[in-house]
C-alpha positions as semicolon CSV with decimal commas, in nm:
position;residue;x (nm);y (nm);z (nm)
1;D;5,502;-15,730;-7,195
2;H;5,705;-16,000;-7,019
3;E;5,506;-16,308;-7,112
4;L;5,413;-16,495;-6,795
5;N;5,456;-16,229;-6,526
6;I;5,345;-16,289;-6,168
7;S;4,990;-16,153;-6,204
8;A;4,925;-16,355;-6,522
9;F;5,076;-16,663;-6,361
10;T;4,861;-16,614;-6,050
11;A;4,544;-16,582;-6,258
12;R;4,628;-16,902;-6,443
13;C;4,704;-17,093;-6,123
14;V;4,382;-16,985;-5,956
15;A;4,177;-17,054;-6,271
16;S;4,328;-17,404;-6,289
17;T;4,165;-17,484;-5,955
18;G;3,822;-17,434;-6,108
19;A;3,771;-17,096;-5,940
20;T;3,538;-16,851;-6,107
21;P;3,683;-16,596;-6,350
22;Y;3,612;-16,335;-6,081
23;G;3,829;-16,525;-5,835
24;A;4,113;-16,560;-6,085
25;V;4,105;-16,188;-6,169
26;L;4,086;-16,094;-5,802
27;A;4,392;-16,307;-5,727
28;A;4,580;-16,152;-6,020
29;L;4,494;-15,803;-5,900
30;A;4,618;-15,890;-5,552
31;A;4,949;-16,007;-5,701
32;L;4,969;-15,694;-5,915
33;Q;4,968;-15,463;-5,614
34;G;5,301;-15,591;-5,481
35;P;5,589;-15,341;-5,478
36;K;5,795;-15,553;-5,719
37;H;5,517;-15,567;-5,978
38;G;5,237;-15,319;-6,049
39;G;5,272;-15,152;-5,711
40;S;5,604;-15,009;-5,826
41;T;5,410;-14,734;-6,003
42;Y;5,346;-14,578;-5,661
43;Q;5,721;-14,578;-5,597
44;V;5,782;-14,409;-5,933
45;A;5,524;-14,140;-5,854
46;A;5,687;-14,070;-5,516
47;F;6,032;-14,060;-5,674
48;M;5,921;-13,817;-5,946
49;R;5,755;-13,596;-5,686
50;D;6,081;-13,581;-5,488
51;A;6,289;-13,536;-5,804
52;Q;6,084;-13,234;-5,909
53;I;6,209;-13,061;-5,595
54;D;6,573;-13,175;-5,625
55;A;6,665;-13,452;-5,870
56;R;7,020;-13,500;-5,743
57;A;6,903;-13,530;-5,382
58;A;6,621;-13,769;-5,477
59;V;6,865;-14,002;-5,652
60;S;7,140;-13,987;-5,390
61;E;6,899;-14,031;-5,098
62;R;6,748;-14,345;-5,250
63;L;7,089;-14,488;-5,330
64;R;7,205;-14,415;-4,973
65;R;6,906;-14,611;-4,840
66;G;6,978;-14,899;-5,079
67;E;6,661;-14,840;-5,281
68;F;6,630;-14,873;-5,656
69;I;6,604;-14,583;-5,898
70;P;6,296;-14,632;-6,118
71;G;6,394;-14,724;-6,472
72;F;6,740;-14,853;-6,379
73;G;6,860;-15,201;-6,288
74;H;6,582;-15,416;-6,436
75;T;6,708;-15,774;-6,438
76;L;6,567;-15,839;-6,786
77;Y;6,733;-15,526;-6,929
78;P;7,091;-15,496;-6,799
79;Q;7,174;-15,253;-7,081
80;G;6,872;-15,033;-7,007
81;D;6,498;-15,076;-7,029
82;P;6,371;-14,992;-7,381
83;R;6,030;-14,908;-7,236
84;G;6,189;-14,624;-7,042
85;R;6,335;-14,472;-7,358
86;A;5,992;-14,490;-7,524
87;L;5,830;-14,319;-7,223
88;L;6,093;-14,046;-7,217
89;D;6,040;-13,985;-7,589
90;M;5,663;-13,958;-7,536
91;I;5,710;-13,716;-7,247
92;A;5,940;-13,500;-7,461
93;Q;5,685;-13,495;-7,745
94;Q;5,364;-13,453;-7,549
95;L;5,484;-13,248;-7,251
96;P;5,794;-13,064;-7,378
97;S;5,784;-12,760;-7,149
98;T;5,647;-12,905;-6,827
99;A;5,786;-12,992;-6,486
100;V;5,743;-13,362;-6,571
101;S;5,963;-13,328;-6,879
102;A;6,227;-13,126;-6,693
103;T;6,232;-13,380;-6,409
104;A;6,264;-13,674;-6,648
105;R;6,560;-13,507;-6,818
106;A;6,724;-13,421;-6,484
107;V;6,705;-13,776;-6,356
C-alpha cells in the first residue's frame, strides 16, 4: 500500500538481527497497533459511531479538540486519499440503504 510502512520496516529490522520469524512478526504487529498506523481503525470506528448520531457534531467536536477527521489530511495525499473514494464507492454499492452508507455520505 505504501511500500515500506512502519510495520514492514519494523519486521525487516527485527529479522535483520537474526530473530525468529515469530519475533519479527510479533514486532511488526506491535508497531501496527499504534494510533498513527493500524490502530487508527479504532479511531475510525469511534468516529463513525459518533457520526451516525450527529455527523456535524462529530466533525466539529473533533476539530475543536484538534483531532483529525478520518480520511482527510493524509500527508501522502494532500488532494484526497484515493483509497477513501474506493471505500465510499464500495459502501454505496454493497450497503446502499444502511446507516453506514448514510453516515459516510453525511461526513
